[in-house]
Coordinates of C-alpha atoms and ligand atoms in Angstrom, one line a residue:
M29 CA 27.0 7.2 -26.2
F30 CA 26.6 6.7 -29.9
E31 CA 27.9 10.2 -30.6
N32 CA 30.6 11.0 -33.2
E33 CA 31.3 13.9 -35.6
N34 CA 28.2 13.1 -37.6
V35 CA 25.9 12.0 -34.7
V36 CA 24.8 14.6 -32.1
S37 CA 22.8 13.6 -29.0
I38 CA 20.3 16.1 -27.7
M39 CA 18.0 15.2 -24.9
R40 CA 18.9 11.5 -25.5
D41 CA 17.7 11.7 -29.1
L42 CA 20.1 11.3 -31.9
Y43 CA 20.6 13.8 -34.8
V44 CA 22.4 12.3 -37.8
K45 CA 24.1 14.4 -40.4
T46 CA 24.7 12.0 -43.3
P47 CA 23.1 8.9 -44.8
Q48 CA 26.3 7.0 -44.3
A49 CA 26.5 7.9 -40.6
L50 CA 22.8 6.8 -40.3
E51 CA 23.6 3.4 -41.8
A52 CA 26.4 2.9 -39.5
L53 CA 24.4 4.1 -36.5
L54 CA 21.4 1.8 -37.1
A55 CA 23.7 -1.2 -37.5
E56 CA 25.4 -0.3 -34.2
L57 CA 22.1 0.1 -32.4
R58 CA 20.8 -3.2 -33.7
R59 CA 24.0 -4.9 -32.5
V60 CA 23.5 -3.5 -29.0
G61 CA 20.0 -4.9 -29.0
Y62 CA 17.7 -2.0 -29.9
E63 CA 14.5 -2.7 -31.9
I64 CA 14.3 -0.1 -34.7
K65 CA 11.0 1.2 -36.1
D66 CA 11.0 2.9 -39.5
L67 CA 8.7 5.9 -38.9
R68 CA 8.3 6.6 -42.6
K69 CA 6.1 3.4 -42.5
D70 CA 4.4 4.3 -39.2
E71 CA 0.6 3.6 -39.4
F72 CA -0.4 6.4 -37.1
R73 CA 1.4 8.9 -39.4
A74 CA 0.1 7.2 -42.6
D75 CA -3.4 7.5 -41.3
R76 CA -3.0 11.2 -40.9
G77 CA -1.9 11.4 -44.5
V78 CA 1.4 13.1 -43.9
P79 CA 3.7 12.6 -46.9
V80 CA 7.2 11.3 -46.2
S81 CA 8.7 14.4 -47.9
E82 CA 6.9 16.6 -45.3
M83 CA 8.3 14.5 -42.4
E84 CA 11.7 15.0 -43.8
E85 CA 11.5 18.7 -44.5
K86 CA 9.9 19.5 -41.1
G87 CA 12.5 17.5 -39.3
W88 CA 10.2 14.8 -37.8
S89 CA 12.0 11.9 -36.2
L90 CA 12.2 9.2 -38.9
W91 CA 13.4 6.3 -36.7
Y92 CA 12.6 5.1 -33.3
A93 CA 14.9 2.8 -31.4
S94 CA 13.9 1.1 -28.2
L95 CA 15.2 -1.7 -26.0
P96 CA 12.6 -4.5 -26.0
D97 CA 11.3 -6.4 -23.0
I98 CA 13.4 -4.9 -20.3
R99 CA 10.7 -4.5 -17.7
H100 CA 10.0 -7.5 -15.4
G101 CA 8.2 -8.1 -12.1
K102 CA 10.1 -9.4 -9.1
C103 CA 8.2 -11.5 -6.5
K104 CA 8.9 -10.5 -2.9
S105 CA 7.9 -13.9 -1.6
C106 CA 10.3 -16.1 -3.6
G107 CA 12.6 -13.4 -5.2
S108 CA 12.0 -14.7 -8.7
V109 CA 12.0 -12.4 -11.7
I110 CA 8.5 -12.9 -13.2
S111 CA 6.4 -11.5 -16.0
V112 CA 5.4 -7.9 -15.6
A113 CA 1.9 -8.6 -17.2
G114 CA -0.8 -8.3 -14.6
V115 CA 1.7 -8.2 -11.7
R116 CA -0.1 -5.0 -10.4
F117 CA -3.6 -6.5 -10.8
H118 CA -5.7 -7.2 -7.6
G119 CA -5.1 -10.8 -6.6
H120 CA -2.5 -11.7 -9.3
K121 CA -0.4 -14.7 -8.3
C122 CA 3.3 -15.2 -8.9
E123 CA 3.8 -17.8 -11.6
I124 CA 6.7 -19.4 -9.7
C125 CA 5.5 -19.7 -6.1
G126 CA 1.8 -18.9 -6.3
E127 CA 1.8 -16.1 -3.8
V128 CA -0.3 -13.0 -4.5
T129 CA 1.8 -10.2 -5.9
Y130 CA -0.7 -7.3 -5.3
Y131 CA -4.0 -6.4 -3.7
D132 CA -5.5 -3.1 -4.6
L133 CA -7.8 -3.1 -1.6
V134 CA -7.3 -4.9 1.7
D135 CA -8.6 -4.4 5.3
G136 CA -7.7 -0.9 6.2
S137 CA -7.3 0.6 2.7
T138 CA -9.1 3.8 2.1
M139 CA -11.1 4.7 -1.0
K140 CA -12.6 8.0 -2.2
F141 CA -15.7 7.4 -4.4
V142 CA -18.9 8.7 -5.8
F143 CA -22.2 6.9 -6.5
L144 CA -23.0 6.6 -10.2
N145 CA -26.5 8.0 -10.2
N146 CA -26.7 9.5 -13.6
R147 CA -26.6 12.9 -12.1
E148 CA -24.1 15.4 -13.6
R149 CA -21.0 15.9 -11.5
N150 CA -18.2 18.4 -11.3
F151 CA -15.1 18.2 -9.2
L152 CA -16.9 19.7 -6.2
S153 CA -19.7 17.2 -6.2
P154 CA -19.9 15.2 -3.0
K155 CA -17.7 12.2 -2.5
L156 CA -17.3 9.7 0.3
K157 CA -14.0 8.5 1.8
M158 CA -14.3 5.3 3.6
R159 CA -12.1 2.5 5.0
V160 CA -12.3 -0.9 3.3
K161 CA -13.1 -4.0 5.4
R162 CA -12.9 -6.4 2.5
W163 CA -13.5 -6.8 -1.2
D164 CA -15.3 -9.9 -2.2
V165 CA -14.3 -10.1 -5.9
E166 CA -16.3 -13.4 -6.5
Q167 CA -19.6 -11.9 -5.3
E168 CA -18.5 -8.5 -6.7
D169 CA -19.2 -6.6 -3.5
I170 CA -17.1 -4.3 -1.4
Y171 CA -17.6 -3.8 2.3
F172 CA -16.7 -0.5 4.1
Y173 CA -16.5 0.2 7.8
Y174 CA -19.5 2.5 8.4
E175 CA -17.6 5.6 9.2
F176 CA -17.1 8.7 7.0
L177 CA -13.5 9.9 6.8
E178 CA -12.3 13.5 6.2
G179 CA -10.7 13.8 2.8
G180 CA -10.6 17.3 1.4
L181 CA -12.8 19.9 -0.3
S182 CA -15.5 17.7 -1.8
V183 CA -15.5 14.8 0.7
V184 CA -18.7 14.8 2.8
T185 CA -18.9 13.6 6.4
G186 CA -21.4 13.6 9.2
N187 CA -25.0 14.6 8.2
Q188 CA -23.9 15.6 4.7
A189 CA -22.6 12.0 4.2
T190 CA -25.8 10.5 5.6
A191 CA -27.8 12.7 3.3
Y192 CA -25.7 11.7 0.3
L193 CA -26.3 8.0 1.2
N194 CA -30.0 8.6 1.4
E195 CA -30.0 10.2 -2.1
N196 CA -28.5 7.0 -3.4
K197 CA -30.4 4.5 -1.4
R198 CA -30.8 1.8 -4.1
L199 CA -27.0 1.6 -4.5
W200 CA -26.0 0.3 -1.1
Q201 CA -27.0 -1.8 1.9
V202 CA -26.0 -1.6 5.6
I203 CA -25.3 -5.0 7.1
E204 CA -24.0 -6.1 10.4
E205 CA -21.1 -8.6 10.8
D206 CA -19.7 -9.7 14.1
G207 CA -21.4 -6.7 15.7
Q208 CA -19.9 -4.3 13.3
K209 CA -21.9 -2.1 11.0
L210 CA -20.7 -2.3 7.3
L211 CA -21.7 -0.5 4.1
K212 CA -22.0 -3.0 1.3
V213 CA -21.8 -1.8 -2.3
R214 CA -21.5 -3.6 -5.7
Y215 CA -18.0 -3.3 -6.9
S216 CA -16.5 -5.5 -9.6
L217 CA -12.9 -6.3 -10.4
Y218 CA -13.8 -5.5 -14.0
W219 CA -15.3 -2.1 -13.5
D220 CA -17.8 -0.9 -16.1
R221 CA -19.4 2.5 -16.0
D222 CA -22.7 1.3 -17.3
T223 CA -23.3 -1.3 -14.6
A224 CA -21.2 -0.1 -11.7
A225 CA -22.7 1.4 -8.5
I226 CA -19.7 3.5 -7.6
E227 CA -16.7 5.1 -9.2
A228 CA -13.5 5.2 -7.3
Y229 CA -11.4 8.5 -7.4
D230 CA -8.4 7.2 -5.5
S231 CA -7.4 4.6 -3.0
Y232 CA -4.5 4.1 -0.6
G233 CA -3.1 1.3 1.4
H234 CA -2.4 -1.3 -1.3
Y235 CA -0.8 -4.6 -0.6
W236 CA 2.5 -4.8 -2.5
N237 CA 4.3 -8.1 -2.7
H238 CA 6.4 -7.3 -5.8
S239 CA 8.6 -4.7 -7.3
I240 CA 9.2 -3.8 -11.0
V241 CA 12.8 -4.2 -12.2
K242 CA 14.6 -3.5 -15.4
I243 CA 17.1 -6.1 -16.6
W244 CA 19.6 -5.1 -19.2
D245 CA 22.8 -6.9 -20.2
G246 CA 22.4 -9.4 -17.3
K247 CA 22.2 -6.6 -14.7
E248 CA 19.2 -5.6 -12.6
Y249 CA 18.1 -2.0 -12.2
G250 CA 15.3 -0.4 -10.2
E251 CA 12.1 0.6 -11.9
L252 CA 13.1 4.3 -12.0
D253 CA 16.8 3.9 -12.4
H254 CA 18.5 4.9 -15.7
L255 CA 20.2 2.2 -17.7
P256 CA 23.7 3.1 -19.0
I257 CA 22.1 3.6 -22.4
P258 CA 18.8 5.2 -23.3
E259 CA 15.8 2.9 -23.2
S260 CA 14.4 4.6 -26.3
M261 CA 15.3 7.4 -28.6
N262 CA 14.2 9.2 -31.7
I263 CA 16.6 9.5 -34.6
F264 CA 16.5 12.5 -36.9
E265 CA 18.0 12.8 -40.4
T266 CA 19.3 16.4 -40.4
W267 CA 20.5 16.6 -44.0
H268 CA 16.9 17.2 -45.2
W269 CA 16.6 20.5 -43.2
S270 CA 19.8 21.6 -41.6
P271 CA 21.1 24.3 -41.2
L272 CA 18.0 26.1 -40.2
Q273 CA 17.8 29.8 -41.2
A274 CA 17.4 32.6 -38.6
T275 CA 13.7 33.1 -38.9
P276 CA 11.3 34.8 -36.4
Y277 CA 10.2 31.3 -35.4
L278 CA 13.6 29.6 -35.1
H279 CA 13.5 29.7 -31.3
E280 CA 10.5 27.3 -31.4
R281 CA 12.5 24.6 -33.1
I282 CA 15.4 25.0 -30.6
L283 CA 13.1 24.8 -27.6
S284 CA 11.3 21.8 -29.0
A285 CA 14.6 20.0 -29.5
A286 CA 15.2 20.4 -25.8
G287 CA 11.7 19.2 -25.0
Q288 CA 10.4 22.6 -24.0
V289 CA 7.1 24.4 -24.8
S290 CA 7.6 27.7 -26.8
D291 CA 4.4 29.3 -25.7
K292 CA 5.0 31.9 -23.0
G293 CA 1.5 31.5 -21.7
Y294 CA 2.3 27.9 -20.6
Y295 CA 4.7 29.0 -17.9
Y296 CA 4.4 30.6 -14.4
Q297 CA 4.1 34.3 -14.8
D298 CA 5.7 35.4 -11.5
G299 CA 9.3 35.4 -12.7
R300 CA 10.3 32.2 -11.0
S301 CA 13.2 30.2 -12.4
F302 CA 12.3 27.6 -14.9
F303 CA 15.1 26.9 -17.4
M304 CA 18.2 25.2 -16.1
A305 CA 21.8 25.2 -17.4
S306 CA 21.4 21.6 -18.6
E307 CA 18.5 22.7 -20.9
W308 CA 20.4 25.6 -22.3
K309 CA 23.3 23.3 -23.0
E310 CA 21.1 20.9 -24.9
M311 CA 19.8 23.9 -26.9
A312 CA 23.3 25.1 -27.5
K313 CA 24.2 21.8 -29.2
F314 CA 21.2 22.2 -31.5
V315 CA 22.2 25.9 -32.3
R316 CA 25.8 25.0 -33.0
H317 CA 25.1 22.0 -35.3
F318 CA 21.8 22.7 -37.0
T319 CA 21.3 26.4 -37.4
V320 CA 23.1 29.2 -39.2
L321 CA 23.7 30.9 -35.9
N322 CA 27.1 31.2 -34.3
G323 CA 27.5 28.4 -31.7
D324 CA 30.3 30.2 -29.8
R325 CA 28.3 33.4 -29.5
F326 CA 25.4 31.4 -28.2
D327 CA 27.6 29.7 -25.6
D328 CA 28.5 33.2 -24.4
A329 CA 25.0 34.5 -24.5
W330 CA 22.8 31.9 -22.8
P331 CA 24.3 32.2 -19.3
K332 CA 22.9 35.8 -19.3
F333 CA 19.4 34.8 -20.4
R334 CA 16.7 35.1 -17.8
S335 CA 15.8 31.7 -16.3
S336 CA 12.0 32.3 -16.0
G337 CA 9.9 30.6 -18.7
P338 CA 8.6 33.8 -20.5
G339 CA 11.8 35.7 -19.9
G340 CA 14.1 32.9 -21.2
I341 CA 12.0 32.4 -24.3
D342 CA 12.1 36.1 -25.1
D343 CA 15.8 36.2 -24.7
L344 CA 16.4 33.2 -26.8
A345 CA 14.0 34.4 -29.5
H346 CA 15.8 37.7 -29.7
F347 CA 19.1 36.0 -30.0
C348 CA 17.8 34.1 -33.0
H349 CA 16.2 36.9 -34.8
G350 CA 15.9 40.7 -34.6
N351 CA 12.2 40.7 -34.8
P352 CA 10.9 37.3 -33.5
V353 CA 7.3 36.2 -33.2
V354 CA 6.8 34.7 -29.8
E355 CA 3.7 32.8 -29.0
N356 CA 1.8 33.8 -25.9
R357 CA -1.6 32.1 -25.7
P358 CA -4.1 32.5 -22.8
N359 CA -3.7 29.6 -20.4
I360 CA -6.4 28.5 -18.0
G361 CA -3.7 27.2 -15.7
N362 CA -2.8 30.9 -15.0
I363 CA -6.3 31.4 -13.6
L364 CA -5.9 28.6 -11.2
V365 CA -2.4 29.8 -10.1
A366 CA -3.7 33.3 -9.6
A367 CA -6.8 32.1 -7.8
S368 CA -4.9 29.8 -5.4
K369 CA -2.4 32.6 -4.6
L370 CA -5.3 35.0 -3.8
I371 CA -6.9 32.4 -1.6
E372 CA -3.7 32.0 0.3
G373 CA -3.4 35.7 0.6
K374 CA -0.2 35.9 -1.6
P375 CA 0.5 38.9 -3.8
L376 CA 0.3 38.6 -7.6
T377 CA 2.7 40.1 -10.1
E378 CA 1.5 42.4 -12.8
S379 CA 2.0 39.8 -15.5
E380 CA 0.2 37.1 -13.4
I381 CA -2.8 39.4 -13.3
T382 CA -2.6 40.1 -17.0
E383 CA -2.3 36.4 -17.9
A384 CA -5.1 35.3 -15.5
V385 CA -7.4 37.9 -17.0
R386 CA -6.5 36.6 -20.5
G387 CA -7.1 33.1 -19.3
V388 CA -10.6 34.1 -17.9
E389 CA -11.5 35.6 -21.2
S390 CA -10.5 32.6 -23.2
E391 CA -13.1 30.0 -24.2
E392 CA -11.5 27.3 -21.9
G393 CA -11.5 29.8 -19.1
V394 CA -15.2 30.5 -19.5
D395 CA -15.9 26.7 -19.5
L396 CA -13.8 26.3 -16.3
I397 CA -15.8 29.0 -14.5
R398 CA -19.1 27.6 -15.7
G399 CA -17.9 24.3 -14.3
F400 CA -17.2 25.9 -10.9
L401 CA -20.7 27.3 -10.9
G402 CA -22.2 24.0 -12.0
K403 CA -23.8 25.5 -15.1
K404 CA -24.0 24.1 -18.6
R405 CA -23.1 26.1 -21.6
Ligands
ZN15 ZN1 7.0 -15.9 -6.1

């Protein structure tokens, strides 16, 4: 779609080789119905004081094309296509038939929450999981069945739950209704940390009476379906910077064009497969069209590259340059992966141990462990 000898599509973005091809492409995109933003005039970029010449030389995207207003709601009661605005808000009504499109909490929904008591919390602080009886949005109260549900590591039940309630006495009431014991707590539709009694972590059992659809060219698509053309894309002007020279950092540009992180520390360290053929093929297009490297040689080479994150990056980097500089930053994610494997009794590879240790020694790692222990810096 939209490709020709001067327009190359990589990861659904378009790379344009000449000003004439760009002019023709933008006209074509507008004709199809795209809205086009000139990123040279983008406020976010202007605020950061990046000169246009730098955007051009560094190969930033200079245009952004998107299909406007393709998302809509669809009411399940009357089948009408309705506005998407507010359609997923508790108690919202269909503008055609007046039926409610969504309730966040109904009888039987469960909610995991904490009391807002100005005490410092971490992710292991106690939480309650309870089943909702009803939510009175007018009075701004929520009623839970007086029963503490299991819900994972930090969710308290039994005596611990009762103790947690007693610590937060001023934030709830127990009432009786039709012989049933209910916990009543202030809870507003318009939640505000400064005045709220509780903060919800998650909730399940919503009432859905709508779906989200995409409508393009008179046809309806599901919320997650792909349209026949991209919903949005970046457009690059390659004549400012292409062809890229074979530098020790060239692999970073190639990876980023394929939407991949070039830091080896980011990836799993146990050798598991990460890069797929589809991603190497996108990178191959970039190599062929926008670098001084030989595209045919790259097509022969990539099927032999390792598919793990760190291995694939090393192989690519060495294809690009005899002495590449490959980023490998400590990553706190590696501590968590190693820790969870140890807890499950699984063996760790040598590089997982090395990376986890580097993660522990990094500043973020130290913060993470302090968090575990509930200590401030
Ligand atoms: Zn309706």
